[in-house]
Tab-separated table of C-alpha atoms in Angstrom:
chain	number	residue	atom	x	y	z
A	1	MET	CA	-0.609	-0.399	0.134
A	2	LEU	CA	1.190	3.587	-0.778
A	3	ALA	CA	1.932	5.681	2.350
A	4	SER	CA	-0.332	8.510	0.554
A	5	GLU	CA	-3.526	6.233	0.843
A	6	ALA	CA	-2.873	4.856	4.091
A	7	VAL	CA	-2.898	9.215	4.854
A	8	THR	CA	-5.837	9.862	3.404
A	9	THR	CA	-7.713	6.560	5.020
A	10	ILE	CA	-5.833	7.817	8.713
A	11	LEU	CA	-7.011	11.761	8.299
A	12	ARG	CA	-10.534	9.853	7.225
A	13	ARG	CA	-10.418	8.266	10.233
A	14	VAL	CA	-9.823	11.000	12.661
A	15	ARG	CA	-12.648	13.395	10.944
A	16	ASP	CA	-10.097	16.209	8.864
A	17	PRO	CA	-10.087	14.369	5.618
A	18	GLN	CA	-8.568	18.363	4.377
A	19	GLY	CA	-5.793	17.553	6.623
A	20	SER	CA	-6.658	20.987	8.051
A	21	GLN	CA	-5.508	20.232	11.270
A	22	HIS	CA	-3.326	17.810	11.126
A	23	THR	CA	-1.125	17.535	7.191
A	24	PRO	CA	0.278	15.135	5.431
A	25	THR	CA	3.662	15.147	6.716
A	26	VAL	CA	2.584	15.427	10.127
A	27	VAL	CA	0.902	11.867	9.765
A	28	LEU	CA	3.611	10.974	7.329
A	29	ARG	CA	6.305	10.932	10.389
A	30	PHE	CA	4.625	9.401	13.181
A	31	LEU	CA	3.019	6.641	10.521
A	32	THR	CA	7.427	6.044	9.593
A	33	ASP	CA	8.223	6.247	13.473
A	34	VAL	CA	5.431	3.500	14.089
A	35	GLN	CA	6.650	1.254	11.587
A	36	ARG	CA	9.900	1.833	12.723
A	37	SER	CA	8.866	0.922	15.888
A	38	LEU	CA	7.028	-2.062	15.402
A	39	ASN	CA	9.254	-3.661	13.123
A	40	ALA	CA	11.483	-3.197	16.198
A	41	LEU	CA	9.041	-4.809	17.861
A	42	TYR	CA	8.233	-8.092	15.260
A	43	ALA	CA	11.036	-8.001	12.655
A	44	ASP	CA	9.463	-8.328	9.773
A	45	VAL	CA	11.171	-6.392	7.412
A	46	VAL	CA	14.613	-7.885	7.746
A	47	GLU	CA	17.574	-8.390	5.633
A	48	SER	CA	21.349	-10.229	5.604
A	49	ALA	CA	24.240	-8.573	5.333
A	50	SER	CA	27.573	-10.044	5.573
A	51	PHE	CA	30.560	-8.152	8.565
A	52	ILE	CA	33.880	-8.828	9.364
A	53	VAL	CA	35.069	-10.180	12.393
A	54	GLU	CA	39.018	-9.792	13.478
A	55	PRO	CA	41.237	-12.603	14.832
A	56	ARG	CA	40.221	-13.186	18.494
A	57	VAL	CA	37.635	-10.523	18.083
A	58	MET	CA	34.565	-11.411	19.808
A	59	HIS	CA	32.438	-7.805	21.326
A	60	LEU	CA	31.067	-5.742	18.502
A	61	PRO	CA	29.056	-2.693	18.170
A	62	LEU	CA	26.310	-3.256	16.094
A	63	ALA	CA	25.434	-0.024	14.568
A	64	ALA	CA	29.089	-0.073	13.509
A	65	THR	CA	28.950	-3.520	12.766
A	66	LEU	CA	25.396	-3.292	10.414
A	67	PRO	CA	24.090	-0.289	9.918
A	68	SER	CA	20.670	-0.912	9.437
A	69	ALA	CA	19.471	-3.044	11.555
A	70	ILE	CA	17.607	-2.162	15.322
A	71	ARG	CA	17.419	-5.835	16.081
A	72	LEU	CA	19.822	-9.018	15.719
A	73	ILE	CA	18.159	-11.735	14.276
A	74	ASP	CA	20.676	-14.500	13.492
A	75	ILE	CA	24.297	-14.906	12.224
A	76	GLN	CA	25.566	-17.541	10.236
A	77	THR	CA	28.391	-17.939	8.843
A	78	ASP	CA	30.115	-18.172	4.950
A	79	ALA	CA	29.161	-21.806	5.148
A	80	SER	CA	25.404	-20.432	5.757
A	81	ARG	CA	25.814	-22.497	9.633
A	82	ASP	CA	23.407	-21.093	12.226
A	83	LEU	CA	25.850	-19.539	15.258
A	84	THR	CA	23.468	-20.314	18.802
A	85	MET	CA	22.073	-17.796	19.663
A	86	LEU	CA	21.877	-16.979	23.880
A	87	LYS	CA	19.535	-15.614	25.387
A	88	ASP	CA	21.867	-13.513	28.190
A	89	TRP	CA	24.784	-12.699	27.062
A	90	ARG	CA	25.984	-13.590	30.726
A	91	GLU	CA	25.587	-17.276	30.849
A	92	LEU	CA	29.124	-17.167	28.469
A	93	ALA	CA	30.729	-16.815	32.348
A	94	LEU	CA	29.381	-19.991	33.146
A	95	LEU	CA	30.547	-21.704	29.803
A	96	ASN	CA	33.768	-20.594	30.593
A	97	ARG	CA	35.649	-18.396	33.287
A	98	SER	CA	37.774	-17.120	30.334
A	99	TRP	CA	34.947	-16.317	27.325
A	100	PHE	CA	35.900	-13.268	26.333
A	101	ARG	CA	39.795	-14.841	25.824
A	102	ALA	CA	38.804	-18.509	24.483
A	103	ILE	CA	40.152	-19.101	21.352
A	104	ALA	CA	38.378	-22.248	19.042
A	105	ASN	CA	38.634	-23.164	15.308
A	106	GLN	CA	34.632	-21.501	14.518
A	107	HIS	CA	32.421	-19.223	15.726
A	108	GLU	CA	29.602	-21.061	17.877
A	109	LEU	CA	27.395	-19.161	19.731
A	110	TRP	CA	25.722	-15.311	19.459
A	111	ALA	CA	24.231	-13.173	22.030
A	112	ALA	CA	23.061	-10.381	22.086
A	113	VAL	CA	24.534	-7.330	25.038
A	114	GLY	CA	22.334	-4.299	25.150
A	115	ARG	CA	20.137	-3.354	21.991
A	116	ASP	CA	23.772	-1.654	20.592
A	117	GLY	CA	26.062	-4.500	20.709
A	118	PHE	CA	26.395	-8.301	20.581
A	119	VAL	CA	29.607	-10.683	21.000
A	120	VAL	CA	29.962	-13.727	18.987
A	121	TRP	CA	31.864	-16.605	20.171
A	122	PRO	CA	34.428	-18.089	20.760
A	123	GLY	CA	36.985	-15.909	18.946
A	124	VAL	CA	39.199	-17.271	16.255
A	125	ASP	CA	41.886	-16.875	14.836
A	126	GLU	CA	41.749	-16.033	11.812
A	127	ARG	CA	40.111	-12.995	9.845
A	128	ARG	CA	36.117	-14.166	9.331
A	129	THR	CA	33.500	-13.469	7.630
A	130	LEU	CA	29.879	-13.559	9.238
A	131	THR	CA	26.474	-13.235	8.023
A	132	GLY	CA	23.889	-11.224	10.401
A	133	VAL	CA	20.316	-11.529	9.847
A	134	TYR	CA	18.511	-8.769	11.396
A	135	ALA	CA	14.642	-6.185	11.305
A	136	ARG	CA	15.806	-3.441	9.258
A	137	LEU	CA	15.125	0.261	10.084
A	138	THR	CA	12.472	0.930	7.662
A	139	ASP	CA	13.197	3.869	5.767
A	140	GLU	CA	11.158	7.468	6.075
A	141	LEU	CA	7.821	7.581	3.932
A	142	ASP	CA	7.251	10.034	1.686
A	143	LEU	CA	3.828	9.856	-0.359
A	144	THR	CA	5.420	7.658	-3.601
A	145	THR	CA	6.696	4.853	-0.987
A	146	GLU	CA	4.974	1.812	0.190
A	147	ILE	CA	4.586	0.985	3.613
A	148	GLU	CA	7.241	-2.003	3.661
A	149	LEU	CA	5.698	-3.401	6.680
A	150	ASP	CA	3.590	-6.467	5.870
A	151	ALA	CA	-0.314	-6.302	4.818
A	152	SER	CA	-1.009	-7.666	8.530
A	153	TYR	CA	0.419	-4.930	10.253
A	154	HIS	CA	-1.339	-2.002	8.827
A	155	PRO	CA	-4.504	-2.123	11.527
A	156	LEU	CA	-1.900	-1.793	14.044
A	157	MET	CA	-0.246	0.862	11.733
A	158	PHE	CA	-3.823	2.672	11.556
A	159	ASP	CA	-4.327	2.934	14.978
A	160	LEU	CA	-1.659	3.907	16.262
A	161	VAL	CA	-1.218	7.028	14.005
A	162	GLU	CA	-5.260	7.223	14.575
A	163	GLY	CA	-4.079	7.233	18.110
A	164	CYS	CA	-1.283	9.778	17.858
A	165	LEU	CA	-3.429	12.025	15.882
A	166	LEU	CA	-6.568	11.724	18.534
A	167	MET	CA	-3.693	12.616	21.116
A	168	ARG	CA	-3.024	15.490	19.570
A	169	GLY	CA	-5.833	17.407	19.171
A	170	ARG	CA	-6.670	16.350	23.041
A	171	MET	CA	-9.915	14.223	21.651
A	172	PHE	CA	-9.690	11.902	24.364
A	173	GLY	CA	-13.381	9.968	24.063
A	174	PRO	CA	-12.298	8.221	20.603
A	175	LEU	CA	-9.389	8.100	22.004
A	176	VAL	CA	-10.269	5.504	24.173
A	177	ALA	CA	-12.052	3.157	21.479
A	178	VAL	CA	-8.724	3.295	19.994
A	179	THR	CA	-6.758	2.461	22.862
A	180	GLU	CA	-8.804	-0.483	22.572
A	181	ARG	CA	-8.482	-1.348	19.876
A	182	LEU	CA	-4.823	-1.706	20.187
A	183	LYS	CA	-4.718	-3.495	22.878
A	184	THR	CA	-6.076	-6.402	21.631
A	185	GLY	CA	-4.953	-5.939	18.285
A	186	PHE	CA	-1.053	-6.055	20.082
A	187	GLN	CA	-2.451	-9.157	22.427
A	188	ALA	CA	-3.297	-10.746	18.956
A	189	ARG	CA	-0.139	-9.775	16.984
A	190	ASN	CA	1.890	-11.365	20.283
A	191	ARG	CA	-0.169	-14.571	20.335
A	192	THR	CA	0.351	-15.044	16.704
A	193	THR	CA	4.419	-13.946	16.700
A	194	SER	CA	4.853	-16.453	19.482
A	195	GLU	CA	2.886	-19.241	18.068
A	196	SER	CA	5.404	-18.825	15.561
B	1	MET	CA	18.906	12.121	17.970
B	2	LYS	CA	17.547	13.641	20.811
B	3	ALA	CA	16.869	17.067	18.929
B	4	ASP	CA	14.776	14.772	16.507
B	5	ILE	CA	13.317	13.066	19.437
B	6	LEU	CA	11.954	16.714	21.034
B	7	SER	CA	11.101	17.979	18.149
B	8	LEU	CA	8.695	14.350	17.829
B	9	ALA	CA	7.285	15.001	20.976
B	10	SER	CA	6.320	18.658	20.386
B	11	VAL	CA	4.457	17.976	17.402
B	12	LEU	CA	2.494	14.993	19.818
B	13	ALA	CA	1.935	17.712	21.933
B	14	ALA	CA	0.782	19.953	19.646
B	15	ALA	CA	3.522	22.491	20.862
B	16	GLN	CA	2.006	23.015	24.825
B	17	SER	CA	4.871	21.323	26.036
B	18	ASP	CA	7.700	22.895	28.062
B	19	GLY	CA	11.138	21.832	25.703
B	20	THR	CA	13.139	22.686	28.927
B	21	THR	CA	11.639	20.180	30.763
B	22	LEU	CA	11.363	17.803	28.150
B	23	SER	CA	15.269	18.033	27.989
B	24	ALA	CA	15.209	16.614	30.995
B	25	TYR	CA	13.518	14.017	31.297
B	26	TYR	CA	15.216	13.247	28.245
B	27	ASP	CA	18.237	12.782	29.848
B	28	ASP	CA	16.725	11.085	32.575
B	29	ALA	CA	15.231	8.662	29.925
B	30	MET	CA	18.790	7.890	29.076
B	31	ILE	CA	19.587	6.685	32.765
B	32	VAL	CA	16.352	4.380	33.029
B	33	LEU	CA	17.498	2.767	29.595
B	34	ALA	CA	21.602	2.609	31.093
B	35	LYS	CA	19.979	0.632	34.221
B	36	ALA	CA	17.698	-1.680	32.493
B	37	SER	CA	20.934	-2.996	30.395
B	38	TRP	CA	19.541	-1.746	26.869
B	39	PHE	CA	23.300	0.376	26.397
B	40	VAL	CA	26.149	-2.253	27.148
B	41	ASP	CA	30.523	-0.937	26.804
B	42	VAL	CA	33.261	-2.873	26.901
B	43	GLU	CA	35.849	-0.295	28.756
B	44	LEU	CA	39.350	-1.801	29.523
B	45	VAL	CA	40.841	-0.608	32.700
B	46	PRO	CA	44.888	-0.564	33.395
B	47	LEU	CA	46.428	-1.391	36.509
B	48	VAL	CA	49.916	-1.089	38.350
B	49	SER	CA	51.161	-2.988	40.617
B	50	GLY	CA	49.409	-3.414	43.779
B	51	GLN	CA	46.468	-1.951	42.548
B	52	ALA	CA	42.785	-3.397	44.026
B	53	VAL	CA	40.258	-0.711	43.930
B	54	VAL	CA	39.056	0.100	40.304
B	55	ASN	CA	36.943	3.078	39.003
B	56	PRO	CA	34.099	2.247	36.684
B	57	PRO	CA	34.405	3.999	34.057
B	58	VAL	CA	32.451	8.043	33.838
B	59	GLY	CA	28.771	7.960	34.114
B	60	THR	CA	28.189	4.020	35.405
B	61	VAL	CA	25.120	2.818	36.173
B	62	ARG	CA	25.270	0.267	35.896
B	63	VAL	CA	28.242	-2.627	36.201
B	64	HIS	CA	27.291	-6.225	34.130
B	65	ALA	CA	30.396	-8.681	35.011
B	66	LEU	CA	34.170	-7.409	35.632
B	67	CYS	CA	36.950	-9.455	33.899
B	68	TYR	CA	40.951	-9.349	35.388
B	69	ASP	CA	42.974	-10.850	32.520
B	70	ASP	CA	41.584	-13.807	31.495
B	71	SER	CA	39.161	-14.960	34.327
B	72	ASP	CA	35.428	-12.871	34.827
B	73	LEU	CA	35.034	-12.153	38.283
B	74	ALA	CA	32.660	-13.234	40.272
B	75	PRO	CA	30.902	-10.563	42.169
B	76	THR	CA	30.931	-11.249	45.871
B	77	ALA	CA	29.864	-9.543	49.081
B	78	ILE	CA	31.812	-8.570	51.815
B	79	ARG	CA	30.085	-10.817	54.637
B	80	ASP	CA	31.309	-13.511	52.080
B	81	PHE	CA	35.411	-11.660	51.882
B	82	GLU	CA	35.500	-12.144	55.811
B	83	SER	CA	34.137	-15.384	56.217
B	84	LEU	CA	36.660	-16.688	54.677
B	85	SER	CA	39.672	-14.933	56.291
B	86	VAL	CA	39.520	-11.389	58.635
B	87	HIS	CA	42.784	-10.544	56.528
B	88	TRP	CA	40.972	-10.980	52.770
B	89	ARG	CA	41.672	-7.463	52.203
B	90	ASP	CA	45.529	-7.997	52.586
B	91	LEU	CA	45.746	-10.970	50.438
B	92	SER	CA	47.955	-10.808	47.082
B	93	GLY	CA	48.021	-13.030	44.305
B	94	LYS	CA	45.666	-13.479	40.850
B	95	PRO	CA	41.707	-11.894	41.265
B	96	TYR	CA	38.908	-14.488	41.722
B	97	ALA	CA	36.190	-12.005	42.077
B	98	TYR	CA	35.363	-8.362	43.073
B	99	THR	CA	33.234	-6.536	46.119
B	100	GLN	CA	31.508	-3.155	45.486
B	101	GLU	CA	33.184	-1.384	48.548
B	102	SER	CA	30.331	1.165	49.128
B	103	GLU	CA	27.444	2.725	46.851
B	104	THR	CA	29.262	6.096	47.831
B	105	THR	CA	32.011	5.627	46.109
B	106	GLU	CA	31.330	3.207	43.651
B	107	THR	CA	34.362	1.979	43.356
B	108	PHE	CA	35.156	-2.473	43.132
B	109	ARG	CA	37.588	-4.186	45.116
B	110	MET	CA	39.285	-6.926	43.592
B	111	VAL	CA	39.875	-9.967	45.384
B	112	PRO	CA	43.031	-10.403	45.724
B	113	ILE	CA	45.270	-8.343	45.125
B	114	PRO	CA	47.200	-8.253	41.967
B	115	THR	CA	50.154	-8.055	41.857
B	116	VAL	CA	51.100	-7.591	38.202
B	117	PRO	CA	50.997	-4.216	36.007
B	118	SER	CA	48.781	-4.245	32.714
B	119	LYS	CA	50.490	-4.691	29.648
B	120	PRO	CA	50.431	-1.679	27.541
B	121	PHE	CA	48.222	-0.988	24.818
B	122	SER	CA	49.009	-1.228	21.933
B	123	PHE	CA	45.324	-2.031	19.465
B	124	ILE	CA	45.484	-3.174	16.101
B	125	HIS	CA	43.100	-5.332	14.857
B	126	GLY	CA	39.971	-3.427	17.360
B	127	GLU	CA	39.463	-3.583	20.567
B	128	PRO	CA	38.590	-3.812	23.374
B	129	LEU	CA	38.658	-7.840	23.494
B	130	GLY	CA	40.560	-9.342	20.584
B	131	VAL	CA	43.635	-10.256	19.544
B	132	ASP	CA	44.941	-7.199	21.256
B	133	TYR	CA	43.744	-7.161	24.380
B	134	PRO	CA	46.144	-6.334	27.287
B	135	ALA	CA	47.543	-9.381	29.592
B	136	TYR	CA	46.796	-7.786	33.506
B	137	VAL	CA	44.070	-5.226	32.544
B	138	VAL	CA	40.548	-5.435	33.625
B	139	ALA	CA	38.096	-4.656	31.338
B	140	THR	CA	34.590	-3.792	32.857
B	141	PHE	CA	30.589	-4.309	30.757
B	142	VAL	CA	29.124	-1.308	31.884
B	143	SER	CA	26.438	0.594	31.272
B	144	VAL	CA	26.536	4.121	30.367
B	145	PRO	CA	23.574	6.554	29.570
B	146	PRO	CA	24.209	7.055	25.527
B	147	VAL	CA	23.982	10.857	24.092
B	148	ASP	CA	21.450	9.556	21.161
B	149	VAL	CA	19.404	6.234	20.995
B	150	PRO	CA	18.466	4.078	17.721
B	151	ARG	CA	15.700	5.704	15.632
B	152	TRP	CA	13.049	2.956	15.976
B	153	MET	CA	13.338	4.256	19.769
B	154	ASP	CA	12.150	8.217	18.625
B	155	LEU	CA	8.145	7.460	18.745
B	156	PRO	CA	8.113	5.370	22.039
B	157	LEU	CA	10.891	7.848	23.664
B	158	ALA	CA	8.750	10.883	23.186
B	159	PHE	CA	5.084	9.449	24.919
B	160	GLY	CA	7.061	8.674	27.302
B	161	LEU	CA	8.944	12.217	27.885
B	162	LEU	CA	5.087	13.518	27.660
B	163	ALA	CA	3.624	10.813	29.776
B	164	ARG	CA	6.195	12.651	32.820
B	165	GLU	CA	5.647	16.267	31.749
B	166	PHE	CA	1.503	16.474	31.174
B	167	GLY	CA	1.678	13.871	34.429
B	168	ARG	CA	4.005	16.901	36.952
B	169	ASP	CA	1.785	19.938	38.820
B	170	SER	CA	2.459	22.116	36.365
B	171	ALA	CA	0.450	25.221	34.011
B	172	HIS	CA	-0.573	22.670	31.259
B	173	ALA	CA	-0.945	19.525	33.232
B	174	ASP	CA	-3.196	17.293	31.437
B	175	PRO	CA	-3.471	13.565	33.391
B	176	ALA	CA	-5.883	12.068	30.502
B	177	PHE	CA	-3.063	12.975	27.525
B	178	SER	CA	-0.275	11.777	29.819
B	179	SER	CA	-1.442	8.872	30.903
B	180	ALA	CA	-3.062	8.305	27.015
B	181	CYS	CA	0.800	8.764	26.095
B	182	SER	CA	2.267	6.642	29.167
B	183	SER	CA	-0.339	3.391	27.592
B	184	PHE	CA	1.045	3.406	23.794
B	185	GLY	CA	4.874	4.435	24.873
B	186	GLN	CA	4.837	0.853	27.044
B	187	MET	CA	2.877	-0.765	23.888
B	188	LEU	CA	5.900	0.383	22.236
B	189	LEU	CA	8.128	-0.086	24.206
B	190	GLY	CA	7.324	-2.906	26.393
B	191	THR	CA	7.921	-3.145	29.650
B	192	VAL	CA	10.448	-0.598	31.088
B	193	SER	CA	9.125	2.403	33.048
B	194	LEU	CA	10.788	5.455	31.872
B	195	ASP	CA	10.068	7.024	34.980
B	196	ALA	CA	12.899	8.027	36.767
B	197	SER	CA	11.427	9.217	40.320
């Protein structure tokens, strides 16, 4: 769906089809931010890119390594082998008290360290290329661009942007209904995500 | 970028918010997110012979791990050291644990006291971990409040800041708006509360 169609739909919903209270620029800004936040939560728009790991380097900053990544989902070796993901990087210390210096022939595990970094473990003695699969920072929308999230996310997107506009206009009556719809929508989405 | 988030918050609030207060709330939010382990840095600290006390990097709000040379040090309570030896502060050797001496000083004492000075720092392949990792240094895994956050966080953070701004007692207090911002922020950001109070 084109962003312009989304803008029209949302402005109709808040009874401002001419955009006199909320300009299309404002709606597009909310749409852009909502799309990015939802993609950070649900990782719908993903891409992969390779990156180089220097000898024995384990801790890598996310933004410098994969600039358009907002959340790392998987790391693969050049032989398309998936590294095992650790939920908590502190578990590395349970595996090996010298984890930050451990050396082996190949990387085995990876773990996110905060939201802005990750470790690949153990270190290897030579420079290696790995491939990161990640949720991407979606582009800034303008009227001619397509919404990148899958159509199944559009109801959530529209409700969130509608909520932003109602909040902006201090229209709390209609906002209550939108908030309830959003709670149900997020619950359903979380259920779908956990099942898949 | 901080400026982008404050500008977005102003658009959401239809320019009724106080920019100075929002800016202060943004700084608070960075501390809250750092404490919630959203941002983790690794910093190396060089030691001289006989130095047991380590100062974490400036601005540290949370220490996740301290590593000495090739060992991940175990966080240990002072009481536990006391039960091992009344002379625990004087023991020397290769550290295996650390303790926070007091909350006011926010420094860490390694036990036993290391007797070897750190090797010089020389980073060829990249720091802080890797082939250049100097021997006998302390690696600290800490959270320091960031200056900027990833761009996907603009909207949830703007909601969080507005929830505080319009929830406080002021000439433009708006509990309904504050509550709506809070619930939208929670939906997008998860369970982290940005209220630093």
